[in-house]
Amino acid sequence: MRLCLASLLLLSSSLVACTGSDDSASPGDGGGQCTETSSTISLPLSQFTTTSGNTQTTQWTLLAPMSTTSVLAYSNDATGAPRVAVLDATGAHDVASIAGGANYYLRAARVGECAMLSAKNGLGLACPGQPYEAAGQDFDTSGSDPLFALEAGGEMIAFTQSYAAFTQITRSGPGQWTREEQFESSISYPTDALLANGSPVACFIDAGGHAVVTYGGSRVRSAAKAQWCKLALAGDTLTAVTDIGSVAQPLASFGADGVLALAGTLPAMSTPTRLVSLGGAPAALATKGGGGVVITALDGSASKTIPVLGGSTPALDVNGNALTVISTATDSTSGSMPQYTQTVLFETHCL
């Protein structure tokens, strides 16, 4: 089963245009040739008694890579408020404590040196060395919703759900948060976002279950229902890939007919987190149940599986052909007074 050949060729050129970064670079930065690396850190864990009287270990849950050797993570304190920190070889460095936020609802997306956070009590921004900045309760993000974030022209742009509808929220400066557009009046959610000519392009699944791509005030919609949609950009050509096919369209004519004309089929795969290149061929990157990362070529010609520590859900980022995979596992000593430690594994894989 294959996607449209033209879409594949354009998508391939967009995914292999950059090379991977060195070990000190941040995800998304330009960089030199990809080098495979592996390193671990070990963090001691403490225990505390919750307000309900239960004993709990301060285990870290990974959120998003901040570089190839650091990761944003959170653990909950005695009140249930998430403690957000950057974990690296020198330890855990606090960036935020979100009062009223439920730990199992927290989501994050890296934006420059900061991270956009979506918690049960709303959207906010966490930057090392600065106070946590809440966007305000009126945005009503549940935290369990998808979150994509971009940085353009000094602004930070988030795509998430607000009141169950796909919404764009912009932070134009400190404390300046606005809802740019609520795209649907019913249940809908974003599935991907990127920048094209400095403007955001987003794909979402609408209330009717169709894939919709929006750019520059225009939007196109698939005729058939789709479960997910991912985007890639090659020059001035935008490619959208969904579980029911793909399409490549010049940005200059985007939205002219209002139809996302998908064609072709895909091999069986889990819902991907993003599009990548596998050996120069367009591929989808996904996590699998029980832990691990699976990369599947969109034409079905190849696949690759990367194991992770402890069956955990890894934090992932791609920079050109360099894939950052960060996973974690918790260990304890035996005896009446066990000591708990958490290992974090940082890996760079060349695709």
mmCIF file of C-alpha atoms in Angstrom:
data_model
loop_
_atom_site.group_PDB
_atom_site.id
_atom_site.type_symbol
_atom_site.label_atom_id
_atom_site.label_comp_id
_atom_site.label_asym_id
_atom_site.label_seq_id
_atom_site.Cartn_x
_atom_site.Cartn_y
_atom_site.Cartn_z
ATOM 1 C CA MET A 1 0.000 0.000 0.000
ATOM 2 C CA ARG A 2 1.401 3.387 -0.996
ATOM 3 C CA LEU A 3 0.797 7.060 -0.715
ATOM 4 C CA CYS A 4 0.643 9.315 -3.756
ATOM 5 C CA LEU A 5 4.193 9.360 -5.244
ATOM 6 C CA ALA A 6 4.256 13.146 -5.646
ATOM 7 C CA SER A 7 3.350 13.625 -1.991
ATOM 8 C CA LEU A 8 6.047 11.187 -0.903
ATOM 9 C CA LEU A 9 8.764 12.895 -2.924
ATOM 10 C CA LEU A 10 7.874 16.342 -1.607
ATOM 11 C CA LEU A 11 7.578 15.063 1.942
ATOM 12 C CA SER A 12 10.958 13.316 1.690
ATOM 13 C CA SER A 13 12.692 16.529 0.659
ATOM 14 C CA SER A 14 11.206 18.395 3.616
ATOM 15 C CA LEU A 15 12.168 15.766 6.172
ATOM 16 C CA VAL A 16 15.798 15.321 5.115
ATOM 17 C CA ALA A 17 16.608 18.963 4.443
ATOM 18 C CA CYS A 18 18.394 19.326 7.783
ATOM 19 C CA THR A 19 21.044 17.290 9.539
ATOM 20 C CA GLY A 20 21.131 16.376 13.211
ATOM 21 C CA SER A 21 22.650 18.422 15.992
ATOM 22 C CA ASP A 22 25.564 17.646 18.240
ATOM 23 C CA ASP A 23 25.047 16.419 21.787
ATOM 24 C CA SER A 24 24.931 19.896 23.305
ATOM 25 C CA ALA A 25 22.405 21.371 20.900
ATOM 26 C CA SER A 26 18.748 21.952 21.681
ATOM 27 C CA PRO A 27 15.981 20.058 19.868
ATOM 28 C CA GLY A 28 14.895 21.898 16.758
ATOM 29 C CA ASP A 29 18.149 23.822 16.352
ATOM 30 C CA GLY A 30 20.269 23.511 13.255
ATOM 31 C CA GLY A 31 23.460 21.545 13.712
ATOM 32 C CA GLY A 32 26.172 19.318 12.329
ATOM 33 C CA GLN A 33 26.207 15.687 11.303
ATOM 34 C CA CYS A 34 24.208 13.254 13.417
ATOM 35 C CA THR A 35 26.149 11.235 16.008
ATOM 36 C CA GLU A 36 24.517 8.478 18.026
ATOM 37 C CA THR A 37 24.963 8.997 21.777
ATOM 38 C CA SER A 38 23.739 7.495 25.027
ATOM 39 C CA SER A 39 24.015 8.748 28.605
ATOM 40 C CA THR A 40 22.187 8.234 31.901
ATOM 41 C CA ILE A 41 21.578 10.149 35.090
ATOM 42 C CA SER A 42 20.416 8.779 38.439
ATOM 43 C CA LEU A 43 18.249 10.868 40.759
ATOM 44 C CA PRO A 44 17.522 10.017 44.407
ATOM 45 C CA LEU A 45 13.804 10.003 45.198
ATOM 46 C CA SER A 46 12.228 10.987 48.490
ATOM 47 C CA GLN A 47 8.915 9.982 50.035
ATOM 48 C CA PHE A 48 6.239 12.112 51.667
ATOM 49 C CA THR A 49 2.856 11.710 53.313
ATOM 50 C CA THR A 50 -0.043 13.106 51.311
ATOM 51 C CA THR A 51 -2.894 15.111 52.810
ATOM 52 C CA SER A 52 -4.943 11.883 52.773
ATOM 53 C CA GLY A 53 -2.291 10.078 54.846
ATOM 54 C CA ASN A 54 -0.797 7.924 52.090
ATOM 55 C CA THR A 55 2.941 7.496 51.544
ATOM 56 C CA GLN A 56 4.047 8.490 48.065
ATOM 57 C CA THR A 57 7.367 8.546 46.209
ATOM 58 C CA THR A 58 8.309 11.690 44.280
ATOM 59 C CA GLN A 59 8.706 9.926 40.938
ATOM 60 C CA TRP A 60 9.326 12.107 37.889
ATOM 61 C CA THR A 61 7.090 11.912 34.811
ATOM 62 C CA LEU A 62 8.762 13.067 31.590
ATOM 63 C CA LEU A 63 7.138 15.888 29.618
ATOM 64 C CA ALA A 64 9.363 17.228 26.827
ATOM 65 C CA PRO A 65 13.067 17.274 25.854
ATOM 66 C CA MET A 66 14.766 20.615 26.485
ATOM 67 C CA SER A 67 18.011 19.437 24.829
ATOM 68 C CA THR A 68 19.598 16.093 23.990
ATOM 69 C CA THR A 69 20.797 15.825 27.620
ATOM 70 C CA SER A 70 18.004 17.532 29.586
ATOM 71 C CA VAL A 71 14.274 16.974 29.924
ATOM 72 C CA LEU A 72 11.307 18.795 31.409
ATOM 73 C CA ALA A 73 9.499 16.622 33.956
ATOM 74 C CA TYR A 74 7.097 16.865 36.871
ATOM 75 C CA SER A 75 6.297 15.158 40.143
ATOM 76 C CA ASN A 76 3.454 15.885 42.530
ATOM 77 C CA ASP A 77 3.928 17.272 46.027
ATOM 78 C CA ALA A 78 1.965 16.496 49.191
ATOM 79 C CA THR A 79 -0.948 18.701 48.040
ATOM 80 C CA GLY A 80 -1.101 17.161 44.566
ATOM 81 C CA ALA A 81 0.344 20.259 42.881
ATOM 82 C CA PRO A 82 2.788 19.444 40.067
ATOM 83 C CA ARG A 83 6.413 20.401 40.695
ATOM 84 C CA VAL A 84 7.911 21.076 37.262
ATOM 85 C CA ALA A 85 11.683 20.879 36.816
ATOM 86 C CA VAL A 86 14.414 20.400 34.225
ATOM 87 C CA LEU A 87 16.357 17.173 34.840
ATOM 88 C CA ASP A 88 19.977 16.946 33.718
ATOM 89 C CA ALA A 89 23.329 15.558 34.851
ATOM 90 C CA THR A 90 23.538 18.115 37.670
ATOM 91 C CA GLY A 91 20.154 17.262 39.174
ATOM 92 C CA ALA A 92 16.586 18.596 39.185
ATOM 93 C CA HIS A 93 16.171 22.355 38.602
ATOM 94 C CA ASP A 94 12.745 23.733 39.543
ATOM 95 C CA VAL A 95 10.941 25.931 37.020
ATOM 96 C CA ALA A 96 7.367 25.932 38.345
ATOM 97 C CA SER A 97 4.970 24.688 41.006
ATOM 98 C CA ILE A 98 1.394 24.829 39.752
ATOM 99 C CA ALA A 99 -1.053 25.183 42.627
ATOM 100 C CA GLY A 100 -4.387 23.546 41.878
ATOM 101 C CA GLY A 101 -3.080 21.596 38.901
ATOM 102 C CA ALA A 102 -3.673 17.836 38.898
ATOM 103 C CA ASN A 103 -0.477 15.939 38.109
ATOM 104 C CA TYR A 104 -2.111 13.424 35.770
ATOM 105 C CA TYR A 105 -3.471 16.212 33.569
ATOM 106 C CA LEU A 106 -0.211 18.007 32.831
ATOM 107 C CA ARG A 107 1.003 18.435 29.232
ATOM 108 C CA ALA A 108 3.955 20.445 27.898
ATOM 109 C CA ALA A 109 5.423 21.746 24.640
ATOM 110 C CA ARG A 110 8.873 23.329 24.430
ATOM 111 C CA VAL A 111 9.046 26.892 23.059
ATOM 112 C CA GLY A 112 12.593 28.243 22.801
ATOM 113 C CA GLU A 113 14.162 28.063 26.267
ATOM 114 C CA CYS A 114 10.734 27.831 27.910
ATOM 115 C CA ALA A 115 7.813 25.420 27.931
ATOM 116 C CA MET A 116 4.105 25.966 27.436
ATOM 117 C CA LEU A 117 2.197 23.952 30.048
ATOM 118 C CA SER A 118 -1.420 22.828 30.043
ATOM 119 C CA ALA A 119 -2.681 21.773 33.468
ATOM 120 C CA LYS A 120 -6.127 21.093 34.851
ATOM 121 C CA ASN A 121 -6.360 24.721 35.954
ATOM 122 C CA GLY A 122 -5.356 26.241 32.613
ATOM 123 C CA LEU A 123 -2.539 27.177 30.277
ATOM 124 C CA GLY A 124 0.741 28.776 31.374
ATOM 125 C CA LEU A 125 4.403 29.401 30.610
ATOM 126 C CA ALA A 126 7.383 28.026 32.576
ATOM 127 C CA CYS A 127 10.860 29.479 32.005
ATOM 128 C CA PRO A 128 13.989 28.642 34.043
ATOM 129 C CA GLY A 129 14.734 31.398 36.540
ATOM 130 C CA GLN A 130 11.387 33.141 36.080
ATOM 131 C CA PRO A 131 8.056 32.880 37.925
ATOM 132 C CA TYR A 132 5.391 30.639 36.393
ATOM 133 C CA GLU A 133 2.996 32.719 34.287
ATOM 134 C CA ALA A 134 -0.612 31.561 34.130
ATOM 135 C CA ALA A 135 -2.691 32.520 31.115
ATOM 136 C CA GLY A 136 -5.907 32.696 33.151
ATOM 137 C CA GLN A 137 -8.789 30.435 34.098
ATOM 138 C CA ASP A 138 -10.997 31.682 31.260
ATOM 139 C CA PHE A 139 -9.111 29.536 28.746
ATOM 140 C CA ASP A 140 -10.487 26.385 30.416
ATOM 141 C CA THR A 141 -7.909 23.915 29.102
ATOM 142 C CA SER A 142 -8.388 20.535 30.746
ATOM 143 C CA GLY A 143 -4.698 19.621 30.496
ATOM 144 C CA SER A 144 -5.538 16.205 29.069
ATOM 145 C CA ASP A 145 -5.961 17.796 25.636
ATOM 146 C CA PRO A 146 -3.281 17.849 22.909
ATOM 147 C CA LEU A 147 -0.896 20.809 23.048
ATOM 148 C CA PHE A 148 1.261 22.188 20.234
ATOM 149 C CA ALA A 149 3.337 25.362 20.572
ATOM 150 C CA LEU A 150 5.239 27.582 18.117
ATOM 151 C CA GLU A 151 7.351 30.732 18.372
ATOM 152 C CA ALA A 152 7.051 33.386 15.665
ATOM 153 C CA GLY A 153 7.943 37.076 15.577
ATOM 154 C CA GLY A 154 8.411 37.289 19.340
ATOM 155 C CA GLU A 155 5.053 35.659 20.012
ATOM 156 C CA MET A 156 4.300 32.226 21.435
ATOM 157 C CA ILE A 157 1.380 30.432 19.831
ATOM 158 C CA ALA A 158 -0.392 27.456 21.375
ATOM 159 C CA PHE A 159 -2.916 25.139 19.774
ATOM 160 C CA THR A 160 -5.046 23.211 22.244
ATOM 161 C CA GLN A 161 -8.644 22.657 23.310
ATOM 162 C CA SER A 162 -10.657 25.279 25.163
ATOM 163 C CA TYR A 163 -14.193 24.394 26.216
ATOM 164 C CA ALA A 164 -13.668 21.162 24.203
ATOM 165 C CA ALA A 165 -13.075 23.088 20.953
ATOM 166 C CA PHE A 166 -9.839 23.502 18.967
ATOM 167 C CA THR A 167 -8.421 26.913 19.896
ATOM 168 C CA GLN A 168 -5.408 29.061 19.049
ATOM 169 C CA ILE A 169 -4.004 31.036 21.997
ATOM 170 C CA THR A 170 -1.256 33.657 21.558
ATOM 171 C CA ARG A 171 1.098 35.131 24.141
ATOM 172 C CA SER A 172 2.300 38.429 22.668
ATOM 173 C CA GLY A 173 4.291 39.464 25.760
ATOM 174 C CA PRO A 174 4.533 38.983 29.525
ATOM 175 C CA GLY A 175 1.005 38.540 30.878
ATOM 176 C CA GLN A 176 -0.543 39.221 27.457
ATOM 177 C CA TRP A 177 -2.592 36.165 26.454
ATOM 178 C CA THR A 178 -5.384 36.239 23.869
ATOM 179 C CA ARG A 179 -7.630 33.665 22.266
ATOM 180 C CA GLU A 180 -7.053 34.200 18.545
ATOM 181 C CA GLU A 181 -9.761 31.923 17.245
ATOM 182 C CA GLN A 182 -11.987 29.124 18.420
ATOM 183 C CA PHE A 183 -12.276 27.039 15.279
ATOM 184 C CA GLU A 184 -15.248 24.894 16.249
ATOM 185 C CA SER A 185 -18.266 25.188 18.511
ATOM 186 C CA SER A 186 -18.202 21.509 19.354
ATOM 187 C CA ILE A 187 -15.658 18.793 20.218
ATOM 188 C CA SER A 188 -12.500 19.150 18.098
ATOM 189 C CA TYR A 189 -8.785 18.867 18.761
ATOM 190 C CA PRO A 190 -5.416 19.768 17.164
ATOM 191 C CA THR A 191 -3.145 17.045 15.772
ATOM 192 C CA ASP A 192 -0.150 19.035 14.456
ATOM 193 C CA ALA A 193 1.204 22.551 13.875
ATOM 194 C CA LEU A 194 4.188 24.192 12.162
ATOM 195 C CA LEU A 195 5.341 27.531 10.753
ATOM 196 C CA ALA A 196 5.186 28.487 7.068
ATOM 197 C CA ASN A 197 6.579 31.884 6.038
ATOM 198 C CA GLY A 198 6.347 32.942 9.682
ATOM 199 C CA SER A 199 2.660 32.082 9.971
ATOM 200 C CA PRO A 200 1.179 29.081 11.787
ATOM 201 C CA VAL A 201 -0.257 26.115 9.924
ATOM 202 C CA ALA A 202 -2.371 23.738 11.976
ATOM 203 C CA CYS A 203 -4.296 20.561 11.372
ATOM 204 C CA PHE A 204 -7.196 19.474 13.523
ATOM 205 C CA ILE A 205 -9.995 16.927 13.588
ATOM 206 C CA ASP A 206 -13.308 18.759 13.506
ATOM 207 C CA ALA A 207 -16.603 17.995 15.213
ATOM 208 C CA GLY A 208 -17.642 15.808 12.290
ATOM 209 C CA GLY A 209 -14.452 13.735 12.422
ATOM 210 C CA HIS A 210 -12.858 15.234 9.288
ATOM 211 C CA ALA A 211 -9.269 16.482 8.953
ATOM 212 C CA VAL A 212 -8.995 20.259 8.535
ATOM 213 C CA VAL A 213 -5.835 22.230 7.711
ATOM 214 C CA THR A 214 -5.868 25.977 8.411
ATOM 215 C CA TYR A 215 -3.354 28.561 7.179
ATOM 216 C CA GLY A 216 -3.510 32.332 6.731
ATOM 217 C CA GLY A 217 -7.241 32.577 7.270
ATOM 218 C CA SER A 218 -8.002 29.767 4.805
ATOM 219 C CA ARG A 219 -8.890 26.183 5.560
ATOM 220 C CA VAL A 220 -9.349 22.936 3.671
ATOM 221 C CA ARG A 221 -11.317 19.907 4.859
ATOM 222 C CA SER A 222 -11.143 16.235 3.952
ATOM 223 C CA ALA A 223 -14.197 14.694 2.323
ATOM 224 C CA ALA A 224 -13.890 11.519 4.395
ATOM 225 C CA LYS A 225 -13.377 11.126 8.140
ATOM 226 C CA ALA A 226 -9.846 10.826 9.493
ATOM 227 C CA GLN A 227 -8.381 9.900 12.871
ATOM 228 C CA TRP A 228 -5.222 12.003 12.699
ATOM 229 C CA CYS A 229 -3.322 14.482 10.531
ATOM 230 C CA LYS A 230 0.388 15.368 10.405
ATOM 231 C CA LEU A 231 2.150 18.155 8.474
ATOM 232 C CA ALA A 232 5.473 18.735 6.698
ATOM 233 C CA LEU A 233 6.803 21.690 4.707
ATOM 234 C CA ALA A 234 9.185 21.590 1.719
ATOM 235 C CA GLY A 235 9.947 25.066 0.425
ATOM 236 C CA ASP A 236 6.554 26.559 -0.390
ATOM 237 C CA THR A 237 4.754 23.220 -0.606
ATOM 238 C CA LEU A 238 2.726 21.939 2.328
ATOM 239 C CA THR A 239 2.144 18.196 2.717
ATOM 240 C CA ALA A 240 -0.604 16.788 4.929
ATOM 241 C CA VAL A 241 -0.561 13.083 5.807
ATOM 242 C CA THR A 242 -3.523 11.367 7.448
ATOM 243 C CA ASP A 243 -4.571 7.789 8.120
ATOM 244 C CA ILE A 244 -6.723 7.937 4.966
ATOM 245 C CA GLY A 245 -4.164 9.407 2.544
ATOM 246 C CA SER A 246 -1.978 12.444 1.822
ATOM 247 C CA VAL A 247 -1.840 15.575 -0.296
ATOM 248 C CA ALA A 248 0.835 18.115 -1.275
ATOM 249 C CA GLN A 249 -0.318 21.645 -2.110
ATOM 250 C CA PRO A 250 1.538 24.915 -2.854
ATOM 251 C CA LEU A 251 0.985 27.502 -0.143
ATOM 252 C CA ALA A 252 0.155 30.100 -2.802
ATOM 253 C CA SER A 253 -2.978 28.179 -3.772
ATOM 254 C CA PHE A 254 -3.803 26.865 -0.311
ATOM 255 C CA GLY A 255 -7.515 26.923 0.451
ATOM 256 C CA ALA A 256 -8.536 27.853 -3.101
ATOM 257 C CA ASP A 257 -11.138 25.074 -3.381
ATOM 258 C CA GLY A 258 -11.678 24.337 0.317
ATOM 259 C CA VAL A 259 -11.059 20.607 -0.147
ATOM 260 C CA LEU A 260 -8.226 18.562 1.389
ATOM 261 C CA ALA A 261 -7.914 16.176 -1.572
ATOM 262 C CA LEU A 262 -6.331 13.140 0.093
ATOM 263 C CA ALA A 263 -5.140 10.168 -1.980
ATOM 264 C CA GLY A 264 -3.346 6.864 -1.396
ATOM 265 C CA THR A 265 -3.215 4.540 1.610
ATOM 266 C CA LEU A 266 -0.892 3.878 4.530
ATOM 267 C CA PRO A 267 0.528 0.711 6.093
ATOM 268 C CA ALA A 268 -0.971 -0.311 9.442
ATOM 269 C CA MET A 269 0.543 1.800 12.243
ATOM 270 C CA SER A 270 -0.229 3.436 15.556
ATOM 271 C CA THR A 271 -1.229 7.088 15.595
ATOM 272 C CA PRO A 272 2.061 8.942 14.959
ATOM 273 C CA THR A 273 3.430 11.782 17.039
ATOM 274 C CA ARG A 274 5.173 13.347 14.028
ATOM 275 C CA LEU A 275 6.614 12.786 10.558
ATOM 276 C CA VAL A 276 10.308 11.945 10.178
ATOM 277 C CA SER A 277 12.717 10.488 7.619
ATOM 278 C CA LEU A 278 13.874 6.865 7.905
ATOM 279 C CA GLY A 279 16.930 6.235 5.727
ATOM 280 C CA GLY A 280 15.850 9.120 3.498
ATOM 281 C CA ALA A 281 12.274 7.848 3.140
ATOM 282 C CA PRO A 282 9.233 9.622 4.662
ATOM 283 C CA ALA A 283 8.122 7.840 7.833
ATOM 284 C CA ALA A 284 5.835 8.163 10.832
ATOM 285 C CA LEU A 285 7.133 8.178 14.408
ATOM 286 C CA ALA A 286 4.913 6.639 17.095
ATOM 287 C CA THR A 287 5.112 5.244 20.611
ATOM 288 C CA LYS A 288 3.735 1.792 21.339
ATOM 289 C CA GLY A 289 1.912 0.303 24.290
ATOM 290 C CA GLY A 290 4.241 -1.137 26.907
ATOM 291 C CA GLY A 291 7.010 1.274 25.931
ATOM 292 C CA GLY A 292 9.160 1.741 22.879
ATOM 293 C CA VAL A 293 9.292 3.828 19.730
ATOM 294 C CA VAL A 294 8.251 2.556 16.299
ATOM 295 C CA ILE A 295 9.215 4.295 13.048
ATOM 296 C CA THR A 296 7.350 3.116 9.953
ATOM 297 C CA ALA A 297 8.078 4.180 6.375
ATOM 298 C CA LEU A 298 4.913 5.598 4.824
ATOM 299 C CA ASP A 299 5.243 3.306 1.803
ATOM 300 C CA GLY A 300 5.574 0.249 4.073
ATOM 301 C CA SER A 301 9.105 -0.538 2.848
ATOM 302 C CA ALA A 302 10.860 -0.383 6.242
ATOM 303 C CA SER A 303 10.354 -0.033 9.973
ATOM 304 C CA LYS A 304 12.514 0.426 13.052
ATOM 305 C CA THR A 305 11.806 -0.211 16.740
ATOM 306 C CA ILE A 306 13.698 1.500 19.561
ATOM 307 C CA PRO A 307 13.300 0.037 23.084
ATOM 308 C CA VAL A 308 13.048 2.323 26.097
ATOM 309 C CA LEU A 309 13.652 1.996 29.828
ATOM 310 C CA GLY A 310 11.050 0.313 31.980
ATOM 311 C CA GLY A 311 8.206 0.362 29.476
ATOM 312 C CA SER A 312 7.822 4.098 30.068
ATOM 313 C CA THR A 313 6.328 6.642 27.690
ATOM 314 C CA PRO A 314 9.406 8.425 26.276
ATOM 315 C CA ALA A 315 9.933 12.119 25.620
ATOM 316 C CA LEU A 316 10.798 12.595 21.934
ATOM 317 C CA ASP A 317 12.213 15.259 19.660
ATOM 318 C CA VAL A 318 13.590 15.291 16.113
ATOM 319 C CA ASN A 319 16.287 17.573 14.731
ATOM 320 C CA GLY A 320 16.911 16.777 11.063
ATOM 321 C CA ASN A 321 17.883 13.094 11.000
ATOM 322 C CA ALA A 322 18.695 12.982 14.736
ATOM 323 C CA LEU A 323 16.032 11.525 17.022
ATOM 324 C CA THR A 324 16.207 12.268 20.752
ATOM 325 C CA VAL A 325 14.626 9.536 22.902
ATOM 326 C CA ILE A 326 14.457 10.094 26.662
ATOM 327 C CA SER A 327 13.047 7.351 28.901
ATOM 328 C CA THR A 328 13.068 6.509 32.582
ATOM 329 C CA ALA A 329 12.737 3.732 35.159
ATOM 330 C CA THR A 330 12.609 3.612 38.971
ATOM 331 C CA ASP A 331 14.700 1.270 41.129
ATOM 332 C CA SER A 332 14.723 0.546 44.858
ATOM 333 C CA THR A 333 16.898 -1.245 47.370
ATOM 334 C CA SER A 334 15.530 -4.104 49.443
ATOM 335 C CA GLY A 335 15.019 -4.041 53.220
ATOM 336 C CA SER A 336 12.770 -2.360 55.755
ATOM 337 C CA MET A 337 13.934 1.112 54.678
ATOM 338 C CA PRO A 338 14.200 0.932 50.872
ATOM 339 C CA GLN A 339 15.978 3.705 49.001
ATOM 340 C CA TYR A 340 14.451 4.811 45.717
ATOM 341 C CA THR A 341 16.290 6.156 42.687
ATOM 342 C CA GLN A 342 15.133 7.089 39.204
ATOM 343 C CA THR A 343 17.288 6.522 36.129
ATOM 344 C CA VAL A 344 16.827 8.712 33.060
ATOM 345 C CA LEU A 345 18.292 7.497 29.775
ATOM 346 C CA PHE A 346 19.159 10.069 27.067
ATOM 347 C CA GLU A 347 19.699 8.639 23.586
ATOM 348 C CA THR A 348 20.343 10.120 20.157
ATOM 349 C CA HIS A 349 19.473 7.865 17.202
ATOM 350 C CA CYS A 350 20.359 8.652 13.598
ATOM 351 C CA LEU A 351 17.479 7.979 11.223
#
